[in-house]
């Protein structure tokens, strides 16, 4: 598989602060999800607003059997301000 799973993905828990940046700016390096390495690039969507990013992440965090804490808008904004 080229694309990592979202359901039950440990990456959603361990990389919480990176996820808003990945949605907005994309990902070009390899990542580890549930012990497996993935190297497929993910394009970002730079037009997404912080509200849209929070909504997407909250959907993912509560679908596919995931029961993860919700993102707050101020949290997403802070993470986006620290993207590198």
PDB file of N, CA and C in Angstrom:
ATOM      1  N   UNK A   1       0.832  -1.186   0.000  1.00  0.00           N
ATOM      2  CA  UNK A   1       0.000   0.000   0.000  1.00  0.00           C
ATOM      3  C   UNK A   1       0.875   1.247   0.000  1.00  0.00           C
ATOM      4  N   UNK A   2       0.498   2.208  -0.798  1.00  0.00           N
ATOM      5  CA  UNK A   2       1.242   3.457  -0.879  1.00  0.00           C
ATOM      6  C   UNK A   2       0.778   4.480   0.137  1.00  0.00           C
ATOM      7  N   UNK A   3      -0.486   4.422   0.501  1.00  0.00           N
ATOM      8  CA  UNK A   3      -1.098   5.422   1.362  1.00  0.00           C
ATOM      9  C   UNK A   3      -1.308   4.827   2.756  1.00  0.00           C
ATOM     10  N   UNK A   4      -0.867   5.520   3.800  1.00  0.00           N
ATOM     11  CA  UNK A   4      -1.058   4.978   5.154  1.00  0.00           C
ATOM     12  C   UNK A   4      -2.525   4.995   5.559  1.00  0.00           C
ATOM     13  N   UNK A   5      -2.897   4.090   6.460  1.00  0.00           N
ATOM     14  CA  UNK A   5      -4.280   4.055   6.928  1.00  0.00           C
ATOM     15  C   UNK A   5      -4.569   5.234   7.851  1.00  0.00           C
ATOM     16  N   UNK A   6      -5.818   5.621   7.919  1.00  0.00           N
ATOM     17  CA  UNK A   6      -6.253   6.621   8.898  1.00  0.00           C
ATOM     18  C   UNK A   6      -6.905   5.948  10.106  1.00  0.00           C
ATOM     19  N   UNK A   7      -7.647   4.880   9.860  1.00  0.00           N
ATOM     20  CA  UNK A   7      -8.310   4.159  10.943  1.00  0.00           C
ATOM     21  C   UNK A   7      -7.263   3.466  11.804  1.00  0.00           C
ATOM     22  N   UNK A   8      -7.261   3.785  13.071  1.00  0.00           N
ATOM     23  CA  UNK A   8      -6.343   3.144  13.998  1.00  0.00           C
ATOM     24  C   UNK A   8      -4.889   3.535  13.814  1.00  0.00           C
ATOM     25  N   UNK A   9      -4.621   4.634  13.151  1.00  0.00           N
ATOM     26  CA  UNK A   9      -3.247   5.054  12.869  1.00  0.00           C
ATOM     27  C   UNK A   9      -2.608   5.693  14.092  1.00  0.00           C
ATOM     28  N   UNK A  10      -1.497   5.115  14.550  1.00  0.00           N
ATOM     29  CA  UNK A  10      -0.790   5.696  15.693  1.00  0.00           C
ATOM     30  C   UNK A  10      -0.253   7.091  15.366  1.00  0.00           C
ATOM     31  N   UNK A  11      -0.022   7.376  14.097  1.00  0.00           N
ATOM     32  CA  UNK A  11       0.502   8.674  13.665  1.00  0.00           C
ATOM     33  C   UNK A  11      -0.421   9.822  14.072  1.00  0.00           C
ATOM     34  N   UNK A  12      -1.726   9.566  14.086  1.00  0.00           N
ATOM     35  CA  UNK A  12      -2.684  10.600  14.466  1.00  0.00           C
ATOM     36  C   UNK A  12      -2.485  11.040  15.912  1.00  0.00           C
ATOM     37  N   UNK A  13      -2.027  10.121  16.748  1.00  0.00           N
ATOM     38  CA  UNK A  13      -1.787  10.436  18.160  1.00  0.00           C
ATOM     39  C   UNK A  13      -0.402  11.022  18.376  1.00  0.00           C
ATOM     40  N   UNK A  14       0.601  10.430  17.739  1.00  0.00           N
ATOM     41  CA  UNK A  14       1.987  10.807  18.027  1.00  0.00           C
ATOM     42  C   UNK A  14       2.437  12.065  17.297  1.00  0.00           C
ATOM     43  N   UNK A  15       1.751  12.452  16.236  1.00  0.00           N
ATOM     44  CA  UNK A  15       2.166  13.612  15.445  1.00  0.00           C
ATOM     45  C   UNK A  15       1.071  14.671  15.368  1.00  0.00           C
ATOM     46  N   UNK A  16       0.320  14.793  16.422  1.00  0.00           N
ATOM     47  CA  UNK A  16      -0.826  15.699  16.459  1.00  0.00           C
ATOM     48  C   UNK A  16      -0.469  17.113  16.000  1.00  0.00           C
ATOM     49  N   UNK A  17       0.669  17.629  16.449  1.00  0.00           N
ATOM     50  CA  UNK A  17       1.045  19.008  16.122  1.00  0.00           C
ATOM     51  C   UNK A  17       1.459  19.180  14.671  1.00  0.00           C
ATOM     52  N   UNK A  18       1.830  18.105  13.993  1.00  0.00           N
ATOM     53  CA  UNK A  18       2.248  18.180  12.588  1.00  0.00           C
ATOM     54  C   UNK A  18       1.081  18.111  11.612  1.00  0.00           C
ATOM     55  N   UNK A  19      -0.017  17.512  12.016  1.00  0.00           N
ATOM     56  CA  UNK A  19      -1.108  17.238  11.076  1.00  0.00           C
ATOM     57  C   UNK A  19      -1.700  18.483  10.423  1.00  0.00           C
ATOM     58  N   UNK A  20      -1.932  19.590  11.156  1.00  0.00           N
ATOM     59  CA  UNK A  20      -2.429  20.784  10.461  1.00  0.00           C
ATOM     60  C   UNK A  20      -1.463  21.269   9.378  1.00  0.00           C
ATOM     61  N   UNK A  21      -0.169  21.214   9.649  1.00  0.00           N
ATOM     62  CA  UNK A  21       0.840  21.647   8.673  1.00  0.00           C
ATOM     63  C   UNK A  21       0.847  20.729   7.450  1.00  0.00           C
ATOM     64  N   UNK A  22       0.689  19.433   7.688  1.00  0.00           N
ATOM     65  CA  UNK A  22       0.671  18.475   6.570  1.00  0.00           C
ATOM     66  C   UNK A  22      -0.531  18.739   5.676  1.00  0.00           C
ATOM     67  N   UNK A  23      -1.702  18.979   6.265  1.00  0.00           N
ATOM     68  CA  UNK A  23      -2.889  19.260   5.445  1.00  0.00           C
ATOM     69  C   UNK A  23      -2.691  20.515   4.600  1.00  0.00           C
ATOM     70  N   UNK A  24      -2.126  21.556   5.191  1.00  0.00           N
ATOM     71  CA  UNK A  24      -1.998  22.827   4.493  1.00  0.00           C
ATOM     72  C   UNK A  24      -0.828  22.851   3.507  1.00  0.00           C
ATOM     73  N   UNK A  25       0.305  22.266   3.897  1.00  0.00           N
ATOM     74  CA  UNK A  25       1.530  22.404   3.091  1.00  0.00           C
ATOM     75  C   UNK A  25       2.036  21.112   2.461  1.00  0.00           C
ATOM     76  N   UNK A  26       1.438  19.985   2.815  1.00  0.00           N
ATOM     77  CA  UNK A  26       1.839  18.721   2.218  1.00  0.00           C
ATOM     78  C   UNK A  26       2.947  18.034   2.990  1.00  0.00           C
ATOM     79  N   UNK A  27       3.362  16.890   2.461  1.00  0.00           N
ATOM     80  CA  UNK A  27       4.384  16.068   3.098  1.00  0.00           C
ATOM     81  C   UNK A  27       5.258  15.472   2.018  1.00  0.00           C
ATOM     82  N   UNK A  28       6.574  15.623   2.178  1.00  0.00           N
ATOM     83  CA  UNK A  28       7.493  15.107   1.167  1.00  0.00           C
ATOM     84  C   UNK A  28       8.466  14.076   1.717  1.00  0.00           C
ATOM     85  N   UNK A  29       8.459  13.840   3.035  1.00  0.00           N
ATOM     86  CA  UNK A  29       9.389  12.869   3.599  1.00  0.00           C
ATOM     87  C   UNK A  29       8.672  11.576   3.961  1.00  0.00           C
ATOM     88  N   UNK A  30       9.426  10.587   4.407  1.00  0.00           N
ATOM     89  CA  UNK A  30       8.827   9.315   4.802  1.00  0.00           C
ATOM     90  C   UNK A  30       8.254   9.438   6.212  1.00  0.00           C
ATOM     91  N   UNK A  31       7.241   8.648   6.475  1.00  0.00           N
ATOM     92  CA  UNK A  31       6.639   8.600   7.799  1.00  0.00           C
ATOM     93  C   UNK A  31       6.447   7.146   8.203  1.00  0.00           C
ATOM     94  N   UNK A  32       6.350   6.923   9.507  1.00  0.00           N
ATOM     95  CA  UNK A  32       6.061   5.607  10.060  1.00  0.00           C
ATOM     96  C   UNK A  32       4.637   5.613  10.605  1.00  0.00           C
ATOM     97  N   UNK A  33       3.832   4.678  10.130  1.00  0.00           N
ATOM     98  CA  UNK A  33       2.460   4.536  10.630  1.00  0.00           C
ATOM     99  C   UNK A  33       2.258   3.076  11.004  1.00  0.00           C
ATOM    100  N   UNK A  34       1.951   2.847  12.254  1.00  0.00           N
ATOM    101  CA  UNK A  34       1.721   1.493  12.773  1.00  0.00           C
ATOM    102  C   UNK A  34       2.882   0.555  12.416  1.00  0.00           C
ATOM    103  N   UNK A  35       4.111   1.072  12.511  1.00  0.00           N
ATOM    104  CA  UNK A  35       5.301   0.255  12.278  1.00  0.00           C
ATOM    105  C   UNK A  35       5.692   0.071  10.830  1.00  0.00           C
ATOM    106  N   UNK A  36       4.970   0.657   9.902  1.00  0.00           N
ATOM    107  CA  UNK A  36       5.267   0.522   8.479  1.00  0.00           C
ATOM    108  C   UNK A  36       5.696   1.874   7.914  1.00  0.00           C
ATOM    109  N   UNK A  37       6.682   1.859   7.006  1.00  0.00           N
ATOM    110  CA  UNK A  37       7.188   3.087   6.410  1.00  0.00           C
ATOM    111  C   UNK A  37       6.426   3.417   5.131  1.00  0.00           C
ATOM    112  N   UNK A  38       6.064   4.692   4.992  1.00  0.00           N
ATOM    113  CA  UNK A  38       5.376   5.188   3.802  1.00  0.00           C
ATOM    114  C   UNK A  38       6.173   6.357   3.250  1.00  0.00           C
ATOM    115  N   UNK A  39       6.348   6.385   1.922  1.00  0.00           N
ATOM    116  CA  UNK A  39       7.156   7.425   1.296  1.00  0.00           C
ATOM    117  C   UNK A  39       6.400   8.201   0.215  1.00  0.00           C
ATOM    118  N   UNK A  40       5.129   7.914   0.048  1.00  0.00           N
ATOM    119  CA  UNK A  40       4.343   8.611  -0.973  1.00  0.00           C
ATOM    120  C   UNK A  40       4.154  10.074  -0.575  1.00  0.00           C
ATOM    121  N   UNK A  41       4.423  10.986  -1.504  1.00  0.00           N
ATOM    122  CA  UNK A  41       4.228  12.403  -1.223  1.00  0.00           C
ATOM    123  C   UNK A  41       2.742  12.725  -1.130  1.00  0.00           C
ATOM    124  N   UNK A  42       2.427  13.678  -0.263  1.00  0.00           N
ATOM    125  CA  UNK A  42       1.051  14.136  -0.131  1.00  0.00           C
ATOM    126  C   UNK A  42       1.034  15.626  -0.417  1.00  0.00           C
ATOM    127  N   UNK A  43       0.298  16.045  -1.436  1.00  0.00           N
ATOM    128  CA  UNK A  43       0.221  17.487  -1.696  1.00  0.00           C
ATOM    129  C   UNK A  43      -0.609  18.173  -0.617  1.00  0.00           C
ATOM    130  N   UNK A  44      -0.249  19.395  -0.307  1.00  0.00           N
ATOM    131  CA  UNK A  44      -1.013  20.188   0.639  1.00  0.00           C
ATOM    132  C   UNK A  44      -2.128  20.935  -0.065  1.00  0.00           C
ATOM    133  N   UNK A  45      -2.967  21.559   0.712  1.00  0.00           N
ATOM    134  CA  UNK A  45      -4.047  22.399   0.192  1.00  0.00           C
ATOM    135  C   UNK A  45      -3.898  23.763   0.874  1.00  0.00           C
ATOM    136  N   UNK A  46      -3.049  24.636   0.313  1.00  0.00           N
ATOM    137  CA  UNK A  46      -2.732  25.898   0.979  1.00  0.00           C
ATOM    138  C   UNK A  46      -3.918  26.840   1.143  1.00  0.00           C
ATOM    139  N   UNK A  47      -5.008  26.598   0.445  1.00  0.00           N
ATOM    140  CA  UNK A  47      -6.183  27.470   0.561  1.00  0.00           C
ATOM    141  C   UNK A  47      -7.083  27.112   1.748  1.00  0.00           C
ATOM    142  N   UNK A  48      -6.798  26.002   2.427  1.00  0.00           N
ATOM    143  CA  UNK A  48      -7.620  25.617   3.574  1.00  0.00           C
ATOM    144  C   UNK A  48      -7.457  26.627   4.705  1.00  0.00           C
ATOM    145  N   UNK A  49      -8.572  27.009   5.305  1.00  0.00           N
ATOM    146  CA  UNK A  49      -8.545  27.910   6.457  1.00  0.00           C
ATOM    147  C   UNK A  49      -8.307  27.078   7.726  1.00  0.00           C
ATOM    148  N   UNK A  50      -7.912  27.724   8.815  1.00  0.00           N
ATOM    149  CA  UNK A  50      -7.774  26.997  10.076  1.00  0.00           C
ATOM    150  C   UNK A  50      -9.062  26.290  10.505  1.00  0.00           C
ATOM    151  N   UNK A  51     -10.204  26.904  10.271  1.00  0.00           N
ATOM    152  CA  UNK A  51     -11.485  26.273  10.611  1.00  0.00           C
ATOM    153  C   UNK A  51     -11.676  24.999   9.792  1.00  0.00           C
ATOM    154  N   UNK A  52     -11.397  25.059   8.494  1.00  0.00           N
ATOM    155  CA  UNK A  52     -11.536  23.876   7.644  1.00  0.00           C
ATOM    156  C   UNK A  52     -10.579  22.774   8.078  1.00  0.00           C
ATOM    157  N   UNK A  53      -9.352  23.144   8.412  1.00  0.00           N
ATOM    158  CA  UNK A  53      -8.372  22.150   8.860  1.00  0.00           C
ATOM    159  C   UNK A  53      -8.838  21.501  10.156  1.00  0.00           C
ATOM    160  N   UNK A  54      -9.322  22.282  11.104  1.00  0.00           N
ATOM    161  CA  UNK A  54      -9.831  21.728  12.358  1.00  0.00           C
ATOM    162  C   UNK A  54     -10.991  20.766  12.085  1.00  0.00           C
ATOM    163  N   UNK A  55     -11.894  21.146  11.188  1.00  0.00           N
ATOM    164  CA  UNK A  55     -13.031  20.281  10.863  1.00  0.00           C
ATOM    165  C   UNK A  55     -12.585  18.968  10.236  1.00  0.00           C
ATOM    166  N   UNK A  56     -11.629  19.020   9.313  1.00  0.00           N
ATOM    167  CA  UNK A  56     -11.120  17.799   8.667  1.00  0.00           C
ATOM    168  C   UNK A  56     -10.466  16.894   9.704  1.00  0.00           C
ATOM    169  N   UNK A  57      -9.596  17.467  10.525  1.00  0.00           N
ATOM    170  CA  UNK A  57      -8.895  16.658  11.527  1.00  0.00           C
ATOM    171  C   UNK A  57      -9.856  16.084  12.560  1.00  0.00           C
ATOM    172  N   UNK A  58     -10.874  16.838  12.935  1.00  0.00           N
ATOM    173  CA  UNK A  58     -11.851  16.311  13.886  1.00  0.00           C
ATOM    174  C   UNK A  58     -12.682  15.193  13.266  1.00  0.00           C
ATOM    175  N   UNK A  59     -12.966  15.301  11.989  1.00  0.00           N
ATOM    176  CA  UNK A  59     -13.662  14.204  11.300  1.00  0.00           C
ATOM    177  C   UNK A  59     -12.800  12.936  11.326  1.00  0.00           C
ATOM    178  N   UNK A  60     -11.533  13.073  10.938  1.00  0.00           N
ATOM    179  CA  UNK A  60     -10.628  11.915  10.914  1.00  0.00           C
ATOM    180  C   UNK A  60     -10.460  11.331  12.318  1.00  0.00           C
ATOM    181  N   UNK A  61     -10.354  12.204  13.316  1.00  0.00           N
ATOM    182  CA  UNK A  61     -10.146  11.740  14.688  1.00  0.00           C
ATOM    183  C   UNK A  61     -11.354  11.033  15.284  1.00  0.00           C
ATOM    184  N   UNK A  62     -12.499  11.138  14.620  1.00  0.00           N
ATOM    185  CA  UNK A  62     -13.705  10.495  15.142  1.00  0.00           C
ATOM    186  C   UNK A  62     -14.379   9.593  14.116  1.00  0.00           C
ATOM    187  N   UNK A  63     -13.611   9.099  13.147  1.00  0.00           N
ATOM    188  CA  UNK A  63     -14.170   8.178  12.157  1.00  0.00           C
ATOM    189  C   UNK A  63     -13.289   6.946  12.066  1.00  0.00           C
ATOM    190  N   UNK A  64     -13.787   5.924  11.440  1.00  0.00           N
ATOM    191  CA  UNK A  64     -13.019   4.703  11.252  1.00  0.00           C
ATOM    192  C   UNK A  64     -12.602   4.039  12.546  1.00  0.00           C
ATOM    193  N   UNK A  65     -13.390   4.236  13.600  1.00  0.00           N
ATOM    194  CA  UNK A  65     -13.060   3.642  14.889  1.00  0.00           C
ATOM    195  C   UNK A  65     -12.125   4.496  15.728  1.00  0.00           C
ATOM    196  N   UNK A  66     -11.664   5.622  15.208  1.00  0.00           N
ATOM    197  CA  UNK A  66     -10.798   6.507  15.981  1.00  0.00           C
ATOM    198  C   UNK A  66     -11.618   7.245  17.032  1.00  0.00           C
ATOM    199  N   UNK A  67     -11.069   7.363  18.209  1.00  0.00           N
ATOM    200  CA  UNK A  67     -11.684   8.132  19.297  1.00  0.00           C
ATOM    201  C   UNK A  67     -10.598   8.999  19.912  1.00  0.00           C
ATOM    202  N   UNK A  68     -10.165  10.021  19.181  1.00  0.00           N
ATOM    203  CA  UNK A  68      -9.066  10.882  19.614  1.00  0.00           C
ATOM    204  C   UNK A  68      -9.588  12.247  20.031  1.00  0.00           C
ATOM    205  N   UNK A  69      -8.827  12.970  20.835  1.00  0.00           N
ATOM    206  CA  UNK A  69      -9.281  14.298  21.276  1.00  0.00           C
ATOM    207  C   UNK A  69      -9.519  15.239  20.101  1.00  0.00           C
ATOM    208  N   UNK A  70     -10.510  16.084  20.251  1.00  0.00           N
ATOM    209  CA  UNK A  70     -10.835  17.057  19.210  1.00  0.00           C
ATOM    210  C   UNK A  70      -9.782  18.157  19.170  1.00  0.00           C
ATOM    211  N   UNK A  71      -9.602  18.721  17.986  1.00  0.00           N
ATOM    212  CA  UNK A  71      -8.748  19.895  17.806  1.00  0.00           C
ATOM    213  C   UNK A  71      -9.580  21.140  18.091  1.00  0.00           C
ATOM    214  N   UNK A  72      -9.006  22.076  18.819  1.00  0.00           N
ATOM    215  CA  UNK A  72      -9.617  23.390  19.017  1.00  0.00           C
ATOM    216  C   UNK A  72      -9.062  24.330  17.949  1.00  0.00           C
ATOM    217  N   UNK A  73      -9.820  25.340  17.586  1.00  0.00           N
ATOM    218  CA  UNK A  73      -9.389  26.285  16.561  1.00  0.00           C
ATOM    219  C   UNK A  73      -8.102  26.998  16.972  1.00  0.00           C
ATOM    220  N   UNK A  74      -7.987  27.453  18.221  1.00  0.00           N
ATOM    221  CA  UNK A  74      -6.773  28.140  18.651  1.00  0.00           C
ATOM    222  C   UNK A  74      -5.552  27.217  18.601  1.00  0.00           C
ATOM    223  N   UNK A  75      -5.762  25.941  18.846  1.00  0.00           N
ATOM    224  CA  UNK A  75      -4.688  24.952  18.771  1.00  0.00           C
ATOM    225  C   UNK A  75      -4.202  24.800  17.326  1.00  0.00           C
ATOM    226  N   UNK A  76      -5.141  24.669  16.392  1.00  0.00           N
ATOM    227  CA  UNK A  76      -4.788  24.542  14.984  1.00  0.00           C
ATOM    228  C   UNK A  76      -4.033  25.795  14.520  1.00  0.00           C
ATOM    229  N   UNK A  77      -4.506  26.959  14.900  1.00  0.00           N
ATOM    230  CA  UNK A  77      -3.839  28.204  14.516  1.00  0.00           C
ATOM    231  C   UNK A  77      -2.407  28.253  15.055  1.00  0.00           C
ATOM    232  N   UNK A  78      -2.215  27.840  16.294  1.00  0.00           N
ATOM    233  CA  UNK A  78      -0.868  27.819  16.885  1.00  0.00           C
ATOM    234  C   UNK A  78       0.033  26.846  16.141  1.00  0.00           C
ATOM    235  N   UNK A  79      -0.478  25.658  15.830  1.00  0.00           N
ATOM    236  CA  UNK A  79       0.324  24.685  15.075  1.00  0.00           C
ATOM    237  C   UNK A  79       0.675  25.225  13.695  1.00  0.00           C
ATOM    238  N   UNK A  80      -0.276  25.861  13.034  1.00  0.00           N
ATOM    239  CA  UNK A  80      -0.001  26.417  11.704  1.00  0.00           C
ATOM    240  C   UNK A  80       1.047  27.532  11.759  1.00  0.00           C
ATOM    241  N   UNK A  81       1.056  28.294  12.834  1.00  0.00           N
ATOM    242  CA  UNK A  81       2.049  29.354  12.993  1.00  0.00           C
ATOM    243  C   UNK A  81       3.453  28.806  13.211  1.00  0.00           C
ATOM    244  N   UNK A  82       3.551  27.540  13.597  1.00  0.00           N
ATOM    245  CA  UNK A  82       4.863  26.957  13.851  1.00  0.00           C
ATOM    246  C   UNK A  82       5.314  25.995  12.752  1.00  0.00           C
ATOM    247  N   UNK A  83       4.587  25.952  11.631  1.00  0.00           N
ATOM    248  CA  UNK A  83       4.986  25.069  10.528  1.00  0.00           C
ATOM    249  C   UNK A  83       6.350  25.475   9.999  1.00  0.00           C
ATOM    250  N   UNK A  84       7.133  24.462   9.643  1.00  0.00           N
ATOM    251  CA  UNK A  84       8.459  24.747   9.078  1.00  0.00           C
ATOM    252  C   UNK A  84       8.551  24.275   7.661  1.00  0.00           C
TER     253      UNK A  84
END
